[in-house]
């Protein structure tokens, strides 16, 4: 038993129970495993948006020049954002639709700020596969529901930018925003 | 492994003998693609597409390394650096056209290689591992090609990147964070371009590695052949060199002739004009389509327009698109017929020529067409048949079909007679053979 000297107690050398060496093996492999997994963390997380990308994640936009019925395209997180000044007729059209009939049920009031229901602010990113819908620019087609129309796969949005027809699953996303003043909106 | 009658490597020159003792690399090559590898004597031209794929991979790696010397993977200058390659770099236009059309040529060759496998049952035992590794190579090729197409940072590059990474957003719960993580931002930008360049440079060498495994796995049972009958004796084979080196050389010449015709006379035929417009995150091109080699799978993606039970249409399309390739992994077990070659399988052959091939043609066409009727309905029908073919028709056909009689050997198939066949029992229909008789009757 010379080769076992110093590692096993006499009763364990007889082949019963856990040897001290088993404990050392498990401890060593566990430490290496935990260390390996922790090393993966920076390797994976380096691919997430970097600090400068995140720093661009809020933007202030002047809306004083947008007349009723007009819309502008802003840039938020390097993606288009639509800011639209709804006409009373468009607000009425949006409120006339029963929300229960919608694919993604939401009322216009839920998609705007109280007292500012004419300001419809949404991402200009189709919820299907991310194309930019038409309808914000002057003279662009607005689709059969008078809101936005995505030319890629034919999704139509209404005047509250809610999905009404086509493959997109959700309404155009309303980003987080607040009115910094009556003429400036801060998105993000 | 090889057949016992394979030629043995015997180096003559003292230097080669010295090298053989220290590092037997020439011996490895001799046994892999030299006179030491016996191949079936009846291989037809469809068997040249393996070497052609290797030629394409070489063209892509050589031209790609050269392009990387002149390209800048930065969103502000990437488009300009490609124009710099086209206009200013000596022979840059040729390198870029060779690389862009080389990708198309690679996919033409690989599709023929894959469909050769479908028809001749190359995926069957004992070559399942060859097939599985081949599907892995195809997936790696698709990833590499997609990321390469993003690099010029034109309109199609940008919106292709957005739509394809948008596929991941269909995954429930983790989809949106996953897409942001893949892109390193909320939309494709510098971070995405940089990592795509890094991976686009890396993946071809991963492909080289898997190709080595693919050929290694192939050389264990040896090449299949058009009869699907395994090699029985030395008269069934010829040495790879010089017989198939010469035939492959002829095929490479013919291939280069066609490749150069496109490269020099119609280099933009397979591209999209919109990709000569710099990427603009504010405006989507009216008609987004991927490169032609993705069309069948893009058609399957777009075929799902309505929610499927509780699964949203968008997720269903993504699942179907990936399943269309993943189903190939199960092919060796879905097709249970012991007969490999479609030549001896009358029912299978009909479904191959009049089912699978027209379906693929429809999917190819619809994938490149706008998302409107009748193309959507055609894609839906073709998608349904596609999955039906692999999941239902192949298993049923392989169990009910009565195959035609096989030749005794490759030699008999080629020469009309094989002296060794006189030693074998006379062929009898399977229902009269001893194999099905109960053991108790003996």
Coordinates of C-alpha atoms in Angstrom, one line a residue:
Chain A
X1 CA 0.0 0.0 0.0
X2 CA 3.0 2.3 -0.3
X3 CA 1.5 4.1 -3.3
X4 CA -1.5 5.2 -1.2
X5 CA 0.6 6.6 1.6
X6 CA -0.6 9.9 2.9
X7 CA -3.8 10.0 0.9
X8 CA -6.1 7.5 2.4
X9 CA -7.0 6.8 6.0
X10 CA -6.8 3.1 7.0
X11 CA -10.5 2.4 6.9
X12 CA -10.9 4.1 3.5
X13 CA -8.0 2.2 2.0
X14 CA -10.2 -0.8 2.4
X15 CA -12.3 0.5 -0.5
X16 CA -15.3 2.0 1.4
X17 CA -16.7 5.6 1.3
X18 CA -15.3 8.7 -0.2
X19 CA -11.5 9.1 -0.6
X20 CA -9.8 12.3 0.2
X21 CA -8.6 12.3 -3.4
X22 CA -12.2 12.3 -4.7
X23 CA -12.8 15.5 -2.8
X24 CA -9.7 17.1 -4.3
X25 CA -10.8 16.0 -7.8
X26 CA -14.3 17.3 -7.5
X27 CA -13.1 20.6 -6.0
X28 CA -10.5 21.1 -8.7
X29 CA -12.9 20.4 -11.6
X30 CA -15.6 22.6 -10.0
X31 CA -13.2 25.5 -9.5
X32 CA -12.0 25.2 -13.1
X33 CA -15.6 24.9 -14.4
X34 CA -16.9 27.9 -12.4
X35 CA -13.8 29.9 -13.6
X36 CA -14.4 28.8 -17.2
X37 CA -18.1 29.9 -17.1
X38 CA -17.1 33.3 -15.5
X39 CA -14.6 33.8 -18.2
X40 CA -17.4 33.4 -20.8
X41 CA -19.2 36.4 -19.3
X42 CA -17.0 39.1 -20.8
X43 CA -16.6 37.1 -24.0
X44 CA -20.4 37.1 -24.5
X45 CA -21.2 40.5 -23.0
X46 CA -18.7 42.4 -25.3
X47 CA -21.1 41.8 -28.1
X48 CA -23.9 43.8 -26.4
X49 CA -24.4 47.5 -27.3
X50 CA -21.3 49.5 -26.2
X51 CA -21.4 52.6 -24.0
X52 CA -21.3 55.0 -26.9
X53 CA -24.2 53.3 -28.6
X54 CA -26.2 53.4 -25.4
X55 CA -25.3 57.1 -24.9
X56 CA -27.2 57.9 -28.0
X57 CA -30.3 56.4 -26.6
X58 CA -32.1 59.7 -25.9
X59 CA -32.8 62.6 -28.3
X60 CA -34.7 65.9 -28.2
X61 CA -36.7 66.9 -31.2
X62 CA -38.3 70.3 -31.9
X63 CA -42.0 69.8 -33.0
X64 CA -43.0 73.4 -33.2
X65 CA -43.0 73.4 -37.1
X66 CA -45.3 70.4 -37.5
X67 CA -48.8 71.5 -38.6
X68 CA -51.9 69.3 -38.1
X69 CA -51.9 66.5 -40.6
X70 CA -48.1 66.6 -41.0
X71 CA -45.4 64.3 -39.8
X72 CA -41.6 64.3 -39.5
X73 CA -39.0 61.5 -39.3
X74 CA -36.6 61.8 -36.4
X75 CA -33.7 59.5 -35.5
X76 CA -33.7 57.6 -32.2
X77 CA -31.2 54.9 -31.6
X78 CA -30.2 55.1 -35.3
X79 CA -33.7 54.1 -36.2
X80 CA -36.4 56.3 -37.7
X81 CA -39.1 57.7 -35.3
X82 CA -42.3 59.1 -36.6
X83 CA -43.8 62.2 -35.0
X84 CA -47.2 63.0 -36.3
X85 CA -49.6 65.8 -35.5
X86 CA -53.0 64.2 -36.0
X87 CA -56.0 66.2 -37.4
X88 CA -59.3 66.0 -35.5
X89 CA -60.6 63.8 -38.3
X90 CA -57.7 61.3 -37.8
X91 CA -58.3 61.3 -34.1
X92 CA -62.0 60.6 -34.6
X93 CA -61.2 57.8 -37.1
X94 CA -58.8 56.2 -34.6
X95 CA -61.3 56.4 -31.8
X96 CA -64.2 55.0 -33.9
X97 CA -62.6 51.6 -34.1
X98 CA -63.6 49.2 -31.3
X99 CA -60.2 48.1 -29.7
X100 CA -61.5 44.6 -29.3
X101 CA -61.5 44.1 -33.1
X102 CA -57.8 44.9 -33.3
X103 CA -54.9 42.4 -33.6
X104 CA -53.0 44.3 -30.9
X105 CA -55.8 46.0 -28.9
X106 CA -54.8 49.5 -27.8
X107 CA -56.7 52.8 -27.9
X108 CA -55.3 56.0 -29.2
X109 CA -55.4 57.4 -25.6
X110 CA -53.1 54.5 -24.5
X111 CA -50.7 55.4 -27.3
X112 CA -50.4 59.1 -26.6
X113 CA -49.9 61.4 -23.6
X114 CA -53.0 62.9 -21.7
X115 CA -53.9 66.3 -23.1
X116 CA -51.6 65.7 -26.1
X117 CA -53.7 63.2 -28.0
X118 CA -52.9 64.8 -31.3
X119 CA -49.2 63.9 -31.0
X120 CA -48.6 60.4 -32.2
X121 CA -45.0 59.4 -31.6
X122 CA -44.0 55.9 -32.8
X123 CA -41.0 54.1 -34.1
X124 CA -40.7 54.0 -37.9
X125 CA -39.9 50.3 -37.8
X126 CA -42.4 47.8 -39.1
X127 CA -43.0 45.1 -36.4
X128 CA -42.8 42.4 -39.1
X129 CA -39.2 42.4 -40.2
X130 CA -38.1 45.9 -39.5
X131 CA -38.6 47.9 -42.7
X132 CA -39.4 51.6 -42.6
X133 CA -43.1 52.1 -43.4
X134 CA -44.2 54.9 -45.8
X135 CA -46.7 57.6 -44.8
X136 CA -44.6 60.0 -42.7
X137 CA -43.1 61.9 -45.6
X138 CA -44.9 64.4 -47.7
X139 CA -46.7 62.6 -50.6
X140 CA -46.0 59.1 -49.4
X141 CA -48.8 56.5 -49.6
X142 CA -50.5 56.0 -46.2
X143 CA -52.2 52.7 -46.9
X144 CA -55.9 51.9 -46.8
X145 CA -56.3 52.9 -43.1
X146 CA -54.7 56.3 -43.5
X147 CA -51.7 55.8 -41.3
X148 CA -48.6 54.0 -42.5
X149 CA -48.0 51.4 -45.1
X150 CA -45.0 49.0 -45.2
X151 CA -43.9 48.3 -48.8
X152 CA -41.8 45.2 -47.9
X153 CA -44.6 42.8 -47.1
X154 CA -47.7 45.0 -47.2
X155 CA -48.6 45.7 -43.6
X156 CA -51.1 48.6 -43.2
X157 CA -51.3 50.7 -40.0
X158 CA -54.2 53.1 -39.1
X159 CA -54.1 56.7 -37.9
X160 CA -53.1 55.5 -34.4
X161 CA -50.3 53.4 -36.1
X162 CA -52.0 50.2 -35.1
X163 CA -51.6 47.1 -37.2
X164 CA -54.8 46.6 -39.3
X165 CA -53.8 44.4 -42.2
X166 CA -50.8 42.3 -43.3
X167 CA -48.2 40.1 -41.7
X168 CA -46.9 42.4 -38.9
X169 CA -47.9 41.1 -35.4
X170 CA -47.9 44.3 -33.4
X171 CA -48.7 48.0 -33.5
X172 CA -45.8 50.4 -34.3
X173 CA -43.9 50.7 -31.0
X174 CA -44.4 53.8 -29.0
X175 CA -41.0 54.7 -27.5
X176 CA -40.6 56.1 -24.0
X177 CA -40.8 59.9 -24.3
X178 CA -41.9 63.1 -22.5
X179 CA -42.7 66.6 -23.5
X180 CA -39.7 68.7 -22.3
X181 CA -41.8 71.8 -23.2
X182 CA -44.7 72.5 -25.5
X183 CA -42.4 72.5 -28.5
X184 CA -39.7 70.0 -27.6
X185 CA -40.2 66.3 -27.1
X186 CA -37.5 64.1 -25.5
X187 CA -37.4 60.6 -26.7
X188 CA -35.7 57.8 -24.7
Chain B
X1 CA -8.8 3.1 -44.3
X2 CA -8.7 1.9 -47.8
X3 CA -9.3 -1.2 -49.8
X4 CA -6.6 -3.9 -49.4
X5 CA -5.6 -3.6 -53.1
X6 CA -4.9 0.1 -52.8
X7 CA -1.5 1.2 -54.1
X8 CA 1.1 1.7 -51.4
X9 CA 3.1 4.9 -51.2
X10 CA 6.7 4.2 -52.0
X11 CA 8.9 7.3 -52.1
X12 CA 11.9 7.0 -54.4
X13 CA 13.8 10.2 -53.8
X14 CA 16.0 10.2 -50.6
X15 CA 14.5 13.5 -49.5
X16 CA 10.9 12.1 -49.8
X17 CA 12.0 9.0 -47.9
X18 CA 13.5 11.1 -45.2
X19 CA 10.3 13.3 -45.1
X20 CA 8.1 10.2 -45.0
X21 CA 9.8 9.0 -41.8
X22 CA 9.5 12.4 -40.1
X23 CA 6.2 13.7 -41.3
X24 CA 4.3 11.5 -43.7
X25 CA 2.3 14.3 -45.3
X26 CA 3.0 13.2 -48.9
X27 CA 1.8 9.8 -47.9
X28 CA -1.5 11.3 -46.5
X29 CA -2.0 13.2 -49.8
X30 CA -1.2 10.1 -51.9
X31 CA -3.7 8.0 -49.9
X32 CA -6.4 10.8 -50.0
X33 CA -6.4 12.2 -53.5
X34 CA -3.6 10.2 -55.2
X35 CA -3.0 6.8 -56.6
X36 CA -3.5 5.3 -53.1
X37 CA -7.2 6.0 -53.1
X38 CA -9.2 3.5 -55.2
X39 CA -12.6 4.9 -56.4
X40 CA -15.4 3.1 -58.2
X41 CA -14.7 2.9 -61.9
X42 CA -18.2 4.0 -62.9
X43 CA -18.4 7.5 -61.4
X44 CA -20.2 9.9 -63.7
X45 CA -19.9 13.7 -64.1
X46 CA -22.2 14.3 -61.1
X47 CA -19.3 13.1 -59.0
X48 CA -17.1 16.0 -60.1
X49 CA -18.9 18.5 -58.0
X50 CA -17.0 17.7 -54.8
X51 CA -13.8 18.8 -56.3
X52 CA -15.5 21.8 -57.9
X53 CA -16.8 22.9 -54.5
X54 CA -13.2 22.7 -53.3
X55 CA -12.1 24.9 -56.2
X56 CA -14.8 27.4 -55.3
X57 CA -13.7 27.5 -51.7
X58 CA -10.1 28.1 -52.8
X59 CA -11.2 30.9 -55.1
X60 CA -13.2 32.5 -52.3
X61 CA -10.5 32.3 -49.7
X62 CA -7.8 33.7 -52.1
X63 CA -9.9 36.6 -53.5
X64 CA -11.3 37.2 -50.0
X65 CA -7.9 37.6 -48.4
X66 CA -6.9 40.0 -51.1
X67 CA -10.1 42.0 -50.7
X68 CA -9.6 42.2 -47.0
X69 CA -6.2 44.0 -47.7
X70 CA -8.1 46.9 -49.3
X71 CA -11.5 46.9 -47.5
X72 CA -12.3 48.9 -44.4
X73 CA -14.9 47.4 -42.0
X74 CA -16.2 50.7 -40.7
X75 CA -19.7 52.0 -41.4
X76 CA -18.6 55.4 -42.4
X77 CA -16.1 54.2 -45.0
X78 CA -17.0 50.7 -45.9
X79 CA -19.1 51.6 -49.0
X80 CA -16.4 54.0 -50.2
X81 CA -13.7 51.4 -49.7
X82 CA -15.5 49.0 -51.9
X83 CA -15.8 51.7 -54.6
X84 CA -12.0 52.3 -54.0
X85 CA -11.5 48.6 -54.7
X86 CA -13.6 48.8 -57.9
X87 CA -12.0 52.0 -59.3
X88 CA -8.5 52.5 -57.8
X89 CA -7.0 49.2 -56.7
X90 CA -5.0 47.4 -59.4
X91 CA -7.2 44.5 -60.6
X92 CA -9.5 45.3 -57.6
X93 CA -12.6 45.2 -59.8
X94 CA -11.7 41.7 -60.9
X95 CA -11.0 40.5 -57.3
X96 CA -14.4 41.8 -56.2
X97 CA -16.3 40.4 -59.1
X98 CA -14.5 37.1 -58.7
X99 CA -15.5 37.0 -55.1
X100 CA -19.1 38.0 -55.5
X101 CA -19.7 35.7 -58.5
X102 CA -17.5 33.1 -56.8
X103 CA -20.1 32.9 -54.0
X104 CA -22.8 32.3 -56.6
X105 CA -20.7 29.7 -58.4
X106 CA -20.0 28.0 -55.0
X107 CA -23.8 27.7 -54.3
X108 CA -24.6 26.4 -57.9
X109 CA -22.0 23.7 -57.4
X110 CA -23.1 22.9 -53.8
X111 CA -26.8 22.6 -54.8
X112 CA -25.9 20.2 -57.6
X113 CA -23.6 18.3 -55.1
X114 CA -26.5 18.1 -52.6
X115 CA -29.1 17.0 -55.2
X116 CA -26.7 14.4 -56.5
X117 CA -26.7 13.0 -52.9
X118 CA -30.5 13.1 -52.9
X119 CA -30.9 11.2 -56.1
X120 CA -28.1 8.6 -55.6
X121 CA -28.8 8.1 -51.9
X122 CA -25.3 9.2 -50.9
X123 CA -26.6 9.9 -47.4
X124 CA -27.3 6.3 -46.6
X125 CA -25.3 4.0 -44.4
X126 CA -22.4 3.7 -44.2
X127 CA -22.0 7.4 -45.3
X128 CA -24.4 9.1 -42.9
X129 CA -21.5 11.1 -41.2
X130 CA -20.3 12.3 -44.6
X131 CA -23.9 13.6 -45.2
X132 CA -24.3 15.2 -41.8
X133 CA -20.9 17.0 -42.1
X134 CA -22.0 18.2 -45.5
X135 CA -25.2 19.8 -44.1
X136 CA -23.0 21.5 -41.5
X137 CA -20.8 22.9 -44.3
X138 CA -23.9 24.1 -46.1
X139 CA -25.2 25.9 -43.0
X140 CA -21.7 27.5 -42.4
X141 CA -21.7 28.6 -46.1
X142 CA -25.1 30.3 -45.7
X143 CA -23.9 32.2 -42.6
X144 CA -20.7 33.2 -44.3
X145 CA -22.4 34.3 -47.5
X146 CA -25.0 36.3 -45.6
X147 CA -22.3 38.2 -43.6
X148 CA -20.2 38.8 -46.6
X149 CA -23.2 40.4 -48.4
X150 CA -23.5 42.9 -45.6
X151 CA -19.9 44.1 -45.9
X152 CA -20.3 46.5 -48.9
X153 CA -22.8 48.4 -46.7
X154 CA -25.1 49.2 -49.5
X155 CA -28.9 49.4 -49.2
X156 CA -29.4 45.7 -49.7
X157 CA -26.6 44.9 -47.3
X158 CA -28.1 47.1 -44.6
X159 CA -31.7 45.9 -45.0
X160 CA -30.7 42.3 -45.5
X161 CA -28.8 42.5 -42.2
X162 CA -31.9 44.1 -40.5
X163 CA -34.4 41.6 -41.9
X164 CA -32.3 38.5 -41.2
X165 CA -31.3 39.5 -37.7
X166 CA -35.0 40.5 -37.3
X167 CA -35.8 36.8 -37.7
X168 CA -34.3 36.2 -34.3
X169 CA -36.7 38.7 -32.8
X170 CA -39.5 36.2 -33.6
X171 CA -38.2 33.9 -30.8
X172 CA -40.5 34.3 -27.8
X173 CA -39.2 36.2 -24.7
X174 CA -35.4 36.3 -25.6
X175 CA -35.9 37.4 -29.3
X176 CA -35.5 41.1 -28.9
X177 CA -32.5 41.1 -26.5
X178 CA -30.9 38.4 -28.7
X179 CA -31.2 40.6 -31.8
X180 CA -29.8 43.6 -30.0
X181 CA -26.9 41.4 -28.7
X182 CA -26.2 40.0 -32.2
X183 CA -26.1 43.5 -33.7
X184 CA -24.4 45.2 -30.8
X185 CA -27.0 48.0 -31.1
X186 CA -30.7 48.6 -31.9
X187 CA -30.2 48.5 -35.6
X188 CA -27.3 47.4 -37.9
X189 CA -24.4 49.8 -37.5
X190 CA -20.7 49.9 -37.0
X191 CA -20.6 47.2 -34.3
X192 CA -22.6 44.8 -36.5
X193 CA -20.5 45.5 -39.6
X194 CA -17.2 44.9 -37.6
X195 CA -18.3 41.6 -36.1
X196 CA -19.7 40.4 -39.4
X197 CA -16.4 41.1 -41.0
X198 CA -14.5 39.3 -38.3
X199 CA -16.8 36.3 -38.6
X200 CA -16.8 36.4 -42.4
X201 CA -13.0 36.1 -42.3
X202 CA -13.1 33.3 -39.7
X203 CA -15.9 31.0 -41.0
X204 CA -14.3 30.0 -44.3
X205 CA -11.4 28.4 -42.3
X206 CA -14.0 26.6 -40.1
X207 CA -15.5 25.4 -43.4
X208 CA -12.0 24.1 -44.4
X209 CA -11.8 22.2 -41.2
X210 CA -15.2 20.6 -41.7
X211 CA -14.3 19.8 -45.3
X212 CA -11.3 17.9 -44.0
X213 CA -13.6 15.9 -41.7
X214 CA -16.1 15.5 -44.6
X215 CA -13.4 13.9 -46.8
X216 CA -12.0 11.9 -44.0
X217 CA -15.4 10.4 -43.2
X218 CA -15.9 9.8 -46.9
X219 CA -12.6 7.9 -47.3
X220 CA -13.5 5.4 -44.6
X221 CA -16.2 3.5 -46.6
X222 CA -14.9 5.0 -49.9
X223 CA -16.8 7.0 -52.5
X224 CA -20.4 5.9 -53.4
X225 CA -21.2 5.4 -57.1
X226 CA -24.1 5.7 -59.5
X227 CA -25.3 2.0 -59.0
X228 CA -25.3 2.3 -55.3
X229 CA -23.7 -1.2 -55.1
X230 CA -20.7 -1.2 -52.8
X231 CA -17.2 -2.0 -54.2
X232 CA -16.6 -5.8 -54.0
X233 CA -13.3 -6.4 -55.7
X234 CA -10.3 -4.7 -57.3
X235 CA -12.0 -4.8 -60.7
X236 CA -14.7 -2.4 -59.4
X237 CA -12.2 0.4 -58.8
X238 CA -9.5 2.5 -60.4
X239 CA -6.9 4.6 -58.6
X240 CA -8.0 8.2 -58.1
X241 CA -4.8 9.4 -59.7
X242 CA -4.5 9.5 -62.7
X243 CA -8.0 8.4 -63.7
X244 CA -10.2 10.9 -61.7
X245 CA -7.6 13.6 -61.4
X246 CA -7.8 13.8 -65.2
X247 CA -11.6 13.7 -65.2
X248 CA -11.8 16.3 -62.4
X249 CA -9.3 18.4 -64.3
X250 CA -11.7 18.4 -67.3
X251 CA -14.6 19.4 -65.1
X252 CA -12.6 22.2 -63.5
X253 CA -11.8 23.5 -67.0
X254 CA -15.4 23.5 -68.0
X255 CA -16.4 25.1 -64.7
X256 CA -13.8 27.9 -65.0
X257 CA -15.0 28.5 -68.6
X258 CA -18.6 29.2 -67.4
X259 CA -17.5 31.0 -64.3
X260 CA -15.2 33.4 -66.3
X261 CA -18.0 34.0 -68.8
X262 CA -20.2 35.4 -66.0
X263 CA -17.3 37.1 -64.2
X264 CA -16.1 39.0 -67.3
X265 CA -19.3 39.5 -69.3
X266 CA -22.1 39.7 -66.8
X267 CA -20.6 40.4 -63.4
X268 CA -23.6 42.2 -62.0
X269 CA -26.2 39.7 -63.5
X270 CA -26.8 38.0 -60.1
X271 CA -26.5 41.2 -57.9
X272 CA -29.0 43.9 -57.0
X273 CA -28.6 47.4 -58.3
X274 CA -29.9 48.8 -55.0
X275 CA -26.6 47.6 -53.4
X276 CA -24.8 50.3 -55.3
X277 CA -26.7 52.9 -53.1
X278 CA -25.0 53.5 -49.7
X279 CA -26.9 52.1 -46.7
X280 CA -29.6 54.4 -45.5
X281 CA -31.3 53.5 -42.2
X282 CA -34.1 56.0 -42.9
X283 CA -35.4 54.4 -46.1
X284 CA -36.2 50.9 -47.1
X285 CA -35.8 49.7 -50.7
X286 CA -39.2 48.9 -52.2
X287 CA -38.3 45.3 -53.0
X288 CA -36.0 43.5 -50.6
X289 CA -34.8 40.1 -51.6
X290 CA -31.8 38.2 -50.5
X291 CA -29.2 36.8 -52.9
X292 CA -30.6 34.1 -55.3
X293 CA -29.1 31.2 -53.4
X294 CA -31.4 32.0 -50.4
X295 CA -34.6 32.2 -52.4
X296 CA -36.0 28.8 -51.7
X297 CA -35.7 29.3 -48.0
X298 CA -36.9 32.9 -48.1
X299 CA -40.0 31.7 -50.0
X300 CA -40.6 29.2 -47.1
X301 CA -40.2 32.0 -44.6
X302 CA -42.7 34.2 -46.3
X303 CA -45.2 31.3 -47.0
X304 CA -46.6 31.7 -43.4
X305 CA -49.0 34.6 -43.5
X306 CA -51.5 33.6 -40.8
X307 CA -51.1 32.4 -37.2
X308 CA -50.7 28.7 -37.0
X309 CA -52.7 27.5 -33.9
X310 CA -51.1 29.5 -31.1
X311 CA -47.8 30.2 -33.0
X312 CA -47.6 33.6 -34.6
X313 CA -47.1 33.7 -38.3
X314 CA -43.7 35.4 -38.0
X315 CA -42.3 32.8 -35.7
X316 CA -43.8 30.0 -37.7
X317 CA -42.1 31.3 -40.9
X318 CA -38.7 31.4 -39.1
X319 CA -39.2 27.8 -37.7
X320 CA -40.2 26.5 -41.1
X321 CA -37.2 28.1 -42.8
X322 CA -34.7 26.6 -40.4
X323 CA -36.6 23.2 -40.4
X324 CA -36.3 23.1 -44.2
X325 CA -32.6 22.6 -43.8
X326 CA -32.6 20.7 -40.4
X327 CA -34.8 18.0 -42.0
X328 CA -31.8 17.1 -44.1
X329 CA -30.0 16.0 -40.9
X330 CA -32.7 13.2 -40.5
X331 CA -32.6 12.1 -44.1
X332 CA -30.5 9.0 -43.6
X333 CA -33.2 7.7 -41.2
X334 CA -36.3 9.0 -43.0
X335 CA -35.4 7.1 -46.2
X336 CA -35.3 3.5 -45.1
X337 CA -34.8 1.8 -48.5
X338 CA -31.7 -0.3 -48.5
X339 CA -31.3 0.5 -52.2
X340 CA -29.2 3.6 -52.6
X341 CA -29.4 4.7 -56.2
X342 CA -32.5 6.3 -57.7
X343 CA -31.7 4.4 -60.9
X344 CA -33.1 1.2 -59.3
X345 CA -36.0 2.9 -57.4
X346 CA -38.9 3.5 -59.9
X347 CA -41.3 5.2 -57.4
X348 CA -38.7 7.2 -55.6
X349 CA -37.4 8.4 -59.0
X350 CA -40.8 9.7 -60.0
X351 CA -41.2 11.7 -56.8
X352 CA -37.7 13.0 -57.2
X353 CA -38.1 14.3 -60.8
X354 CA -41.8 15.3 -60.7
X355 CA -42.1 16.3 -57.0
X356 CA -38.9 17.5 -55.4
X357 CA -37.3 19.2 -58.4
X358 CA -40.3 21.2 -59.6
X359 CA -41.0 22.2 -55.9
X360 CA -37.5 23.5 -55.5
X361 CA -37.9 25.4 -58.9
X362 CA -41.1 27.0 -57.6
X363 CA -39.6 27.9 -54.3
X364 CA -36.5 29.4 -56.1
X365 CA -38.8 31.5 -58.3
X366 CA -41.2 32.6 -55.6
X367 CA -38.4 33.6 -53.2
X368 CA -37.2 36.2 -55.7
X369 CA -40.7 37.4 -56.6
X370 CA -42.5 40.2 -54.7
X371 CA -44.7 39.1 -51.7
X372 CA -48.0 39.2 -53.6
X373 CA -50.4 36.8 -55.2
X374 CA -50.0 34.3 -56.9
X375 CA -46.5 33.9 -55.6
X376 CA -47.6 33.7 -51.9
X377 CA -50.0 30.9 -52.7
X378 CA -47.5 29.1 -54.9
X379 CA -44.9 29.2 -52.1
X380 CA -47.4 27.8 -49.6
X381 CA -48.2 24.9 -51.9
X382 CA -44.5 24.3 -52.6
X383 CA -43.6 24.6 -48.9
X384 CA -46.3 22.0 -48.0
X385 CA -45.0 19.6 -50.6
X386 CA -41.4 20.2 -49.6
X387 CA -42.1 19.0 -46.0
X388 CA -44.4 16.3 -47.2
X389 CA -41.7 14.9 -49.5
X390 CA -39.2 14.5 -46.7
X391 CA -41.4 13.6 -43.8
X392 CA -44.1 11.5 -45.4
X393 CA -43.4 10.5 -49.0
X394 CA -39.8 9.3 -48.5
X395 CA -40.6 7.1 -45.5
X396 CA -43.7 5.6 -47.1
X397 CA -42.1 5.1 -50.6
X398 CA -39.0 3.5 -49.0
X399 CA -41.2 0.9 -47.3
X400 CA -43.7 0.0 -50.0
X401 CA -41.6 0.4 -53.2
X402 CA -40.3 -2.6 -55.0
X403 CA -36.9 -1.7 -56.4
X404 CA -35.6 -2.9 -59.7
X405 CA -33.0 -5.8 -59.6
X406 CA -29.5 -4.5 -58.8
X407 CA -26.4 -5.5 -60.7
X408 CA -24.2 -8.0 -58.9
X409 CA -21.3 -5.6 -58.9
X410 CA -20.0 -2.3 -60.4
X411 CA -18.0 -4.4 -62.8
X412 CA -21.1 -6.1 -64.0
X413 CA -22.9 -2.8 -64.4
X414 CA -20.1 -1.4 -66.5
X415 CA -19.0 -4.5 -68.5
X416 CA -22.2 -6.4 -68.6
X417 CA -20.6 -9.4 -66.8
X418 CA -18.4 -10.1 -63.8
X419 CA -16.6 -13.4 -63.5
X420 CA -16.9 -13.2 -59.7
X421 CA -20.8 -13.2 -60.1
X422 CA -20.6 -16.9 -61.2
X423 CA -19.5 -17.7 -57.6
X424 CA -22.6 -15.9 -56.2
X425 CA -26.1 -17.4 -55.8
X426 CA -28.4 -16.6 -58.7
X427 CA -30.5 -13.5 -58.0
X428 CA -34.1 -14.3 -56.9
X429 CA -36.9 -11.9 -56.0
X430 CA -36.7 -11.0 -52.4
X431 CA -40.1 -12.7 -51.5
X432 CA -38.7 -16.1 -52.8
X433 CA -35.3 -15.8 -51.2
X434 CA -34.2 -17.6 -48.0
X435 CA -34.0 -14.3 -46.2
X436 CA -37.8 -14.2 -45.5
X437 CA -38.3 -17.9 -44.9
X438 CA -39.0 -18.7 -41.2
X439 CA -36.0 -20.4 -39.5
X440 CA -38.3 -23.3 -38.4
X441 CA -38.8 -24.4 -42.0
X442 CA -35.2 -25.4 -42.3

